[in-house]
Every structure is written in C-alpha cells, then in structure tokens.
Coordinates of C-alpha atoms and ligand atoms in Angstrom, one line a residue:
M1 CA 183.2 129.6 25.3
S2 CA 185.2 132.5 24.0
V3 CA 186.5 133.8 20.7
I4 CA 190.1 132.8 20.3
T5 CA 192.2 135.0 18.1
L6 CA 195.7 133.8 17.2
P7 CA 198.2 135.6 15.0
S8 CA 198.6 133.7 11.7
A9 CA 202.4 133.6 12.2
Q10 CA 202.0 131.7 15.5
V11 CA 199.7 129.1 13.9
A12 CA 202.0 128.7 10.9
A13 CA 205.0 128.3 13.2
G14 CA 203.8 124.8 14.0
A15 CA 204.6 122.4 16.9
G16 CA 205.5 124.1 20.2
H17 CA 203.9 127.4 19.3
L18 CA 200.4 126.4 20.3
P19 CA 199.5 124.8 23.6
P20 CA 198.8 121.0 23.3
V21 CA 195.1 121.6 23.9
C22 CA 192.3 121.4 21.4
P23 CA 191.2 125.0 20.7
R24 CA 187.6 123.9 20.1
H25 CA 187.0 121.3 22.8
G26 CA 189.6 122.2 25.4
E27 CA 190.8 118.6 25.7
P28 CA 194.4 117.5 25.7
A29 CA 195.6 117.1 22.1
T30 CA 196.0 113.4 21.1
E31 CA 197.8 114.4 18.0
H32 CA 198.7 117.3 15.8
R33 CA 197.4 117.6 12.3
S34 CA 198.5 119.5 9.3
V35 CA 195.6 121.6 8.1
K36 CA 195.1 124.4 5.6
L37 CA 192.9 127.0 7.2
I38 CA 190.9 129.4 5.0
S39 CA 189.0 132.7 5.2
R40 CA 185.3 133.0 4.5
P41 CA 184.4 134.7 1.3
P42 CA 183.7 138.4 2.0
A43 CA 180.1 139.6 1.9
W44 CA 180.7 141.8 -1.1
A45 CA 181.7 138.8 -3.2
A46 CA 178.1 137.7 -3.1
I47 CA 177.3 140.3 -5.8
F48 CA 179.3 138.1 -8.2
I49 CA 176.7 135.3 -7.8
L50 CA 174.7 137.4 -10.2
G51 CA 177.4 136.7 -12.8
G52 CA 177.0 133.0 -12.2
G53 CA 178.3 130.4 -9.8
I54 CA 181.6 130.1 -11.6
L55 CA 182.4 133.8 -11.5
Y56 CA 181.6 133.8 -7.8
L57 CA 183.9 130.8 -7.2
I58 CA 186.8 132.5 -9.1
V59 CA 186.4 135.7 -7.1
A60 CA 186.0 133.9 -3.8
L61 CA 189.1 131.8 -4.4
A62 CA 191.1 134.9 -5.6
V63 CA 190.5 136.8 -2.4
R64 CA 190.7 133.9 -0.1
K65 CA 193.4 133.9 2.5
T66 CA 195.0 130.7 3.7
V67 CA 197.1 129.8 6.6
K68 CA 199.0 126.5 6.7
A69 CA 198.9 125.1 10.2
P70 CA 201.5 122.3 10.3
A71 CA 200.6 121.2 13.8
W72 CA 197.0 122.0 14.8
P73 CA 196.0 120.5 18.2
W74 CA 193.5 117.7 17.6
C75 CA 191.7 115.9 20.4
A76 CA 189.8 112.7 21.0
T77 CA 186.4 114.6 20.7
C78 CA 187.5 115.9 17.2
T79 CA 188.2 112.4 16.1
A80 CA 184.9 111.0 17.5
Q81 CA 182.8 113.8 16.1
R82 CA 184.4 113.6 12.7
K83 CA 183.8 109.8 12.7
K84 CA 180.2 110.3 13.6
L85 CA 179.6 112.9 10.9
L86 CA 181.3 110.8 8.2
A87 CA 179.4 107.7 9.4
I88 CA 176.1 109.6 8.7
G89 CA 177.1 111.7 5.7
L90 CA 178.9 109.1 3.5
P91 CA 176.0 106.5 3.6
L92 CA 173.6 109.4 2.9
L93 CA 175.6 110.3 -0.2
A94 CA 175.6 106.6 -1.3
V95 CA 171.8 106.4 -0.8
G96 CA 171.4 109.6 -2.8
V97 CA 173.4 108.3 -5.7
L98 CA 171.4 105.0 -5.7
C99 CA 168.0 106.8 -5.6
F100 CA 169.1 109.1 -8.4
I101 CA 170.3 106.3 -10.6
G102 CA 167.4 104.1 -9.6
G103 CA 164.9 106.9 -10.5
I104 CA 166.5 107.3 -14.0
A105 CA 166.7 103.5 -14.5
A106 CA 163.1 102.9 -13.4
N107 CA 161.9 105.2 -16.3
S108 CA 158.4 105.4 -14.8
D109 CA 156.2 108.4 -14.6
S110 CA 155.1 107.6 -11.1
T111 CA 158.2 106.5 -9.3
S112 CA 161.0 108.1 -11.2
P113 CA 160.4 111.8 -10.2
L114 CA 160.0 110.8 -6.6
L115 CA 163.2 108.7 -6.5
I116 CA 165.2 111.4 -8.3
L117 CA 163.9 114.0 -5.8
L118 CA 164.7 111.8 -2.9
G119 CA 168.2 111.2 -4.4
I120 CA 168.8 115.0 -4.7
V121 CA 167.7 115.6 -1.1
A122 CA 169.9 112.7 0.2
L123 CA 172.9 114.0 -1.8
L124 CA 172.5 117.5 -0.4
A125 CA 172.0 116.3 3.1
G126 CA 175.0 113.9 2.8
T127 CA 177.2 116.7 1.4
I128 CA 176.4 119.0 4.2
V129 CA 176.9 116.4 7.0
A130 CA 180.0 114.9 5.5
G131 CA 181.3 118.4 4.7
R132 CA 181.0 119.4 8.4
G133 CA 183.1 116.3 9.2
G134 CA 185.9 117.6 7.0
Q135 CA 189.2 118.1 8.8
V136 CA 189.2 121.9 8.3
P137 CA 185.5 122.6 9.4
M138 CA 186.1 120.3 12.4
T139 CA 188.8 122.7 13.7
G140 CA 186.2 125.5 13.9
A141 CA 189.1 127.8 12.9
V142 CA 188.6 130.6 10.2
V143 CA 191.3 132.9 8.8
S144 CA 190.5 136.7 9.1
G145 CA 189.7 138.6 5.9
D146 CA 193.1 140.2 5.9
G147 CA 194.9 136.9 6.6
Q148 CA 196.6 138.2 9.7
Y149 CA 194.7 136.2 12.3
V150 CA 193.1 132.8 12.8
E151 CA 189.9 132.9 14.8
V152 CA 188.0 130.1 16.6
K153 CA 184.5 131.6 17.2
K154 CA 183.4 129.0 19.7
G155 CA 186.8 128.4 21.3
S156 CA 187.5 126.7 24.6
D157 CA 188.4 128.7 27.7
R158 CA 190.9 125.9 28.7
F159 CA 192.8 126.5 25.5
L160 CA 192.9 130.3 26.3
M161 CA 194.2 129.6 29.8
A162 CA 196.9 127.3 28.5
L163 CA 197.8 130.0 25.9
N164 CA 198.1 132.7 28.6
R165 CA 200.1 130.5 30.8
G166 CA 202.6 130.0 27.9
R167 CA 202.8 133.8 27.4
T168 CA 203.4 134.7 31.1
P169 CA 205.5 132.1 32.8
V170 CA 204.6 131.5 36.4
Ligands
ZN1 ZN1 188.8 118.8 19.7

C-alpha cells in the first residue's frame, strides 16, 4: 500500500490519462466511471459547528474543492464491495424506518421508546454502511485542500507501477 498523489489536471483529463488499473485495489479496470471527487472539510471549519450544523455545512461546502473525474478506473472488487455494503446498509435503513414508525404507532410507554431507539440506531448504522458504499467513498480518493491534487491514501502499488511505466516508456 502506498499513498497515490495525482495532479488534479491528470484526473480531470479523463480516459487514457490514468492507467487502466484500479488505484485502490490494483486490479484491472473493468469499466471507467464518472465521479465527482471532493476534499475533506479543513480542520478549522469545525469551529463553525458551534454556530450550528447548518452554518458548518455552508462553510464546509464553500471551501470544498471538487475534481470531476470523467473516467475513474473501476474494478470488479469495487463493484463487489459496493454491492455488499449496499446489501447490508439499505435493508438496515428500511428496518430503521419501520422500527421508528412502529414505535410511534405502538403508542405504548413500554415498547415505543425501545422501538424508536432501535430505529434510530439502525438508521445511523444503515446510513454509515450504505454511505461507505457510495461511488465516491468507494474510490478512496480525496481532493487535497488546495484542489491541486487527488490523493488515494491506501493506494495500490500495482497502480503506481502502471503509472510510472506510462511516464517512462521502456
Ligand atoms: Zn477497485
């Protein structure tokens, strides 16, 4: 595993500018997907949480850098992992909604609070699991704070090798 750093311009240039290898898993790309990669909110933005969640969201969105990757290499493992995460996350969300509604409908002092609590826990867990299965989180790629680079923290060495081969023709 290594940290992969790609110039944003190269990522945005699309097909042919990245090796046909999954940057995260190092497997041959089975397809290329169009994804909008984003930067993490900077640490200092956290101070705005004090001003309320909405203020934080506005600030985080305002300073967010995005890079449109028209042809991000996507492999069979990406597809399999995404399927698995969604297969767990989405039913959890459904169970959460059912428990929550059931708790309110039951209108009983003994079972309602328990069902509502269960519902909230399942909703949270489902959101986290299904969220990790999102197309952008699946890539493992994050835009740098200045927007100049795209980084894959747990990148594949095979991708790096393919990238270097492309730079220095043998
Ligand atoms: Zn992959």
